[in-house]
Amino acid sequence: MGKLTVRAIESARPRSAPYKLMDGDGLQLRVASDGTKTWLVRYMLDGTERQYRLPKTYREISGEGFASLADAREQAAELRS
């Protein structure tokens, strides 16, 4: 399942253009040019591929308004089911 690690996420630095880190099973972490890290989930619905942005941004320890890697994996699994 998961290919991403907390260490890999923490070491991801902003670039001039946004980029994505893939975790597997449709879960992705988008790193914006300002350093904001948001979770994306890709899934299929009626034969069409869709993308959903999880409402919470990344933080190693989840809290109000933030989601850890484990939280994002759990939410992605719920969304796909």
PDB file of C-alpha atoms in Angstrom:
ATOM      1  CA  MET A   1       0.000   0.000   0.000  1.00  0.00           C
ATOM      2  CA  GLY A   2       1.809   3.107   1.209  1.00  0.00           C
ATOM      3  CA  LYS A   3       5.053   4.186  -0.368  1.00  0.00           C
ATOM      4  CA  LEU A   4       5.326   7.554   1.348  1.00  0.00           C
ATOM      5  CA  THR A   5       7.043   7.947   4.682  1.00  0.00           C
ATOM      6  CA  VAL A   6       6.838  10.773   7.183  1.00  0.00           C
ATOM      7  CA  ARG A   7      10.526  11.461   6.546  1.00  0.00           C
ATOM      8  CA  ALA A   8       9.956  11.796   2.781  1.00  0.00           C
ATOM      9  CA  ILE A   9       7.025  14.151   3.349  1.00  0.00           C
ATOM     10  CA  GLU A  10       8.922  16.291   5.848  1.00  0.00           C
ATOM     11  CA  SER A  11      11.909  16.598   3.511  1.00  0.00           C
ATOM     12  CA  ALA A  12       9.747  17.667   0.528  1.00  0.00           C
ATOM     13  CA  ARG A  13      10.601  21.291  -0.180  1.00  0.00           C
ATOM     14  CA  PRO A  14       8.729  23.838  -2.307  1.00  0.00           C
ATOM     15  CA  ARG A  15       9.748  24.228  -5.949  1.00  0.00           C
ATOM     16  CA  SER A  16       8.935  26.857  -8.541  1.00  0.00           C
ATOM     17  CA  ALA A  17       5.938  24.765  -9.668  1.00  0.00           C
ATOM     18  CA  PRO A  18       3.649  22.512  -7.606  1.00  0.00           C
ATOM     19  CA  TYR A  19       4.408  18.779  -7.672  1.00  0.00           C
ATOM     20  CA  LYS A  20       2.935  15.553  -6.271  1.00  0.00           C
ATOM     21  CA  LEU A  21       4.289  12.676  -4.212  1.00  0.00           C
ATOM     22  CA  MET A  22       2.461   9.373  -4.744  1.00  0.00           C
ATOM     23  CA  ASP A  23       1.589   7.090  -1.836  1.00  0.00           C
ATOM     24  CA  GLY A  24      -0.396   4.389  -3.622  1.00  0.00           C
ATOM     25  CA  ASP A  25      -4.066   3.418  -3.901  1.00  0.00           C
ATOM     26  CA  GLY A  26      -4.791   6.871  -5.342  1.00  0.00           C
ATOM     27  CA  LEU A  27      -3.458   8.907  -2.409  1.00  0.00           C
ATOM     28  CA  GLN A  28      -1.184  11.808  -3.356  1.00  0.00           C
ATOM     29  CA  LEU A  29       0.457  14.676  -1.507  1.00  0.00           C
ATOM     30  CA  ARG A  30       0.576  17.937  -3.463  1.00  0.00           C
ATOM     31  CA  VAL A  31       3.393  20.293  -2.495  1.00  0.00           C
ATOM     32  CA  ALA A  32       2.574  23.843  -3.581  1.00  0.00           C
ATOM     33  CA  SER A  33       5.158  26.442  -4.514  1.00  0.00           C
ATOM     34  CA  ASP A  34       4.527  28.180  -1.164  1.00  0.00           C
ATOM     35  CA  GLY A  35       5.213  24.928   0.737  1.00  0.00           C
ATOM     36  CA  THR A  36       1.601  24.043   1.578  1.00  0.00           C
ATOM     37  CA  LYS A  37       1.053  20.273   1.548  1.00  0.00           C
ATOM     38  CA  THR A  38      -2.442  19.067   0.688  1.00  0.00           C
ATOM     39  CA  TRP A  39      -3.837  15.563   0.284  1.00  0.00           C
ATOM     40  CA  LEU A  40      -5.489  14.421  -2.960  1.00  0.00           C
ATOM     41  CA  VAL A  41      -7.360  11.172  -3.597  1.00  0.00           C
ATOM     42  CA  ARG A  42      -7.914   9.836  -7.108  1.00  0.00           C
ATOM     43  CA  TYR A  43     -10.784   7.384  -7.589  1.00  0.00           C
ATOM     44  CA  MET A  44     -13.147   6.019 -10.232  1.00  0.00           C
ATOM     45  CA  LEU A  45     -16.874   6.787 -10.260  1.00  0.00           C
ATOM     46  CA  ASP A  46     -19.099   5.414 -13.018  1.00  0.00           C
ATOM     47  CA  GLY A  47     -16.058   4.768 -15.203  1.00  0.00           C
ATOM     48  CA  THR A  48     -14.724   8.315 -14.821  1.00  0.00           C
ATOM     49  CA  GLU A  49     -11.556   9.147 -12.941  1.00  0.00           C
ATOM     50  CA  ARG A  50     -12.066  11.852 -10.336  1.00  0.00           C
ATOM     51  CA  GLN A  51      -9.888  13.682  -7.856  1.00  0.00           C
ATOM     52  CA  TYR A  52     -10.879  14.843  -4.387  1.00  0.00           C
ATOM     53  CA  ARG A  53      -8.884  17.159  -2.135  1.00  0.00           C
ATOM     54  CA  LEU A  54      -9.072  16.185   1.512  1.00  0.00           C
ATOM     55  CA  PRO A  55     -10.130  19.213   3.579  1.00  0.00           C
ATOM     56  CA  LYS A  56      -7.163  19.068   5.961  1.00  0.00           C
ATOM     57  CA  THR A  57      -3.552  19.905   5.088  1.00  0.00           C
ATOM     58  CA  TYR A  58      -0.552  17.816   6.162  1.00  0.00           C
ATOM     59  CA  ARG A  59       1.072  17.921   9.566  1.00  0.00           C
ATOM     60  CA  GLU A  60       3.056  15.053  11.117  1.00  0.00           C
ATOM     61  CA  ILE A  61       0.853  15.076  14.215  1.00  0.00           C
ATOM     62  CA  SER A  62      -2.811  15.493  13.359  1.00  0.00           C
ATOM     63  CA  GLY A  63      -4.820  18.163  15.062  1.00  0.00           C
ATOM     64  CA  GLU A  64      -7.397  20.835  14.347  1.00  0.00           C
ATOM     65  CA  GLY A  65      -7.336  21.446  10.584  1.00  0.00           C
ATOM     66  CA  PHE A  66      -4.444  19.045   9.890  1.00  0.00           C
ATOM     67  CA  ALA A  67      -4.153  15.401   8.821  1.00  0.00           C
ATOM     68  CA  SER A  68      -1.203  13.060   9.316  1.00  0.00           C
ATOM     69  CA  LEU A  69      -0.167  10.404   6.791  1.00  0.00           C
ATOM     70  CA  ALA A  70      -2.137   7.755   8.705  1.00  0.00           C
ATOM     71  CA  ASP A  71      -5.237   9.995   8.822  1.00  0.00           C
ATOM     72  CA  ALA A  72      -5.029  10.665   5.081  1.00  0.00           C
ATOM     73  CA  ARG A  73      -4.702   6.948   4.301  1.00  0.00           C
ATOM     74  CA  GLU A  74      -7.763   6.210   6.435  1.00  0.00           C
ATOM     75  CA  GLN A  75      -9.829   8.979   4.824  1.00  0.00           C
ATOM     76  CA  ALA A  76      -8.763   7.870   1.333  1.00  0.00           C
ATOM     77  CA  ALA A  77      -9.857   4.293   2.065  1.00  0.00           C
ATOM     78  CA  GLU A  78     -13.248   5.548   3.291  1.00  0.00           C
ATOM     79  CA  LEU A  79     -13.685   7.674   0.185  1.00  0.00           C
ATOM     80  CA  ARG A  80     -12.842   4.815  -2.179  1.00  0.00           C
ATOM     81  CA  SER A  81     -15.253   2.388  -0.488  1.00  0.00           C
TER      82      SER A  81
END
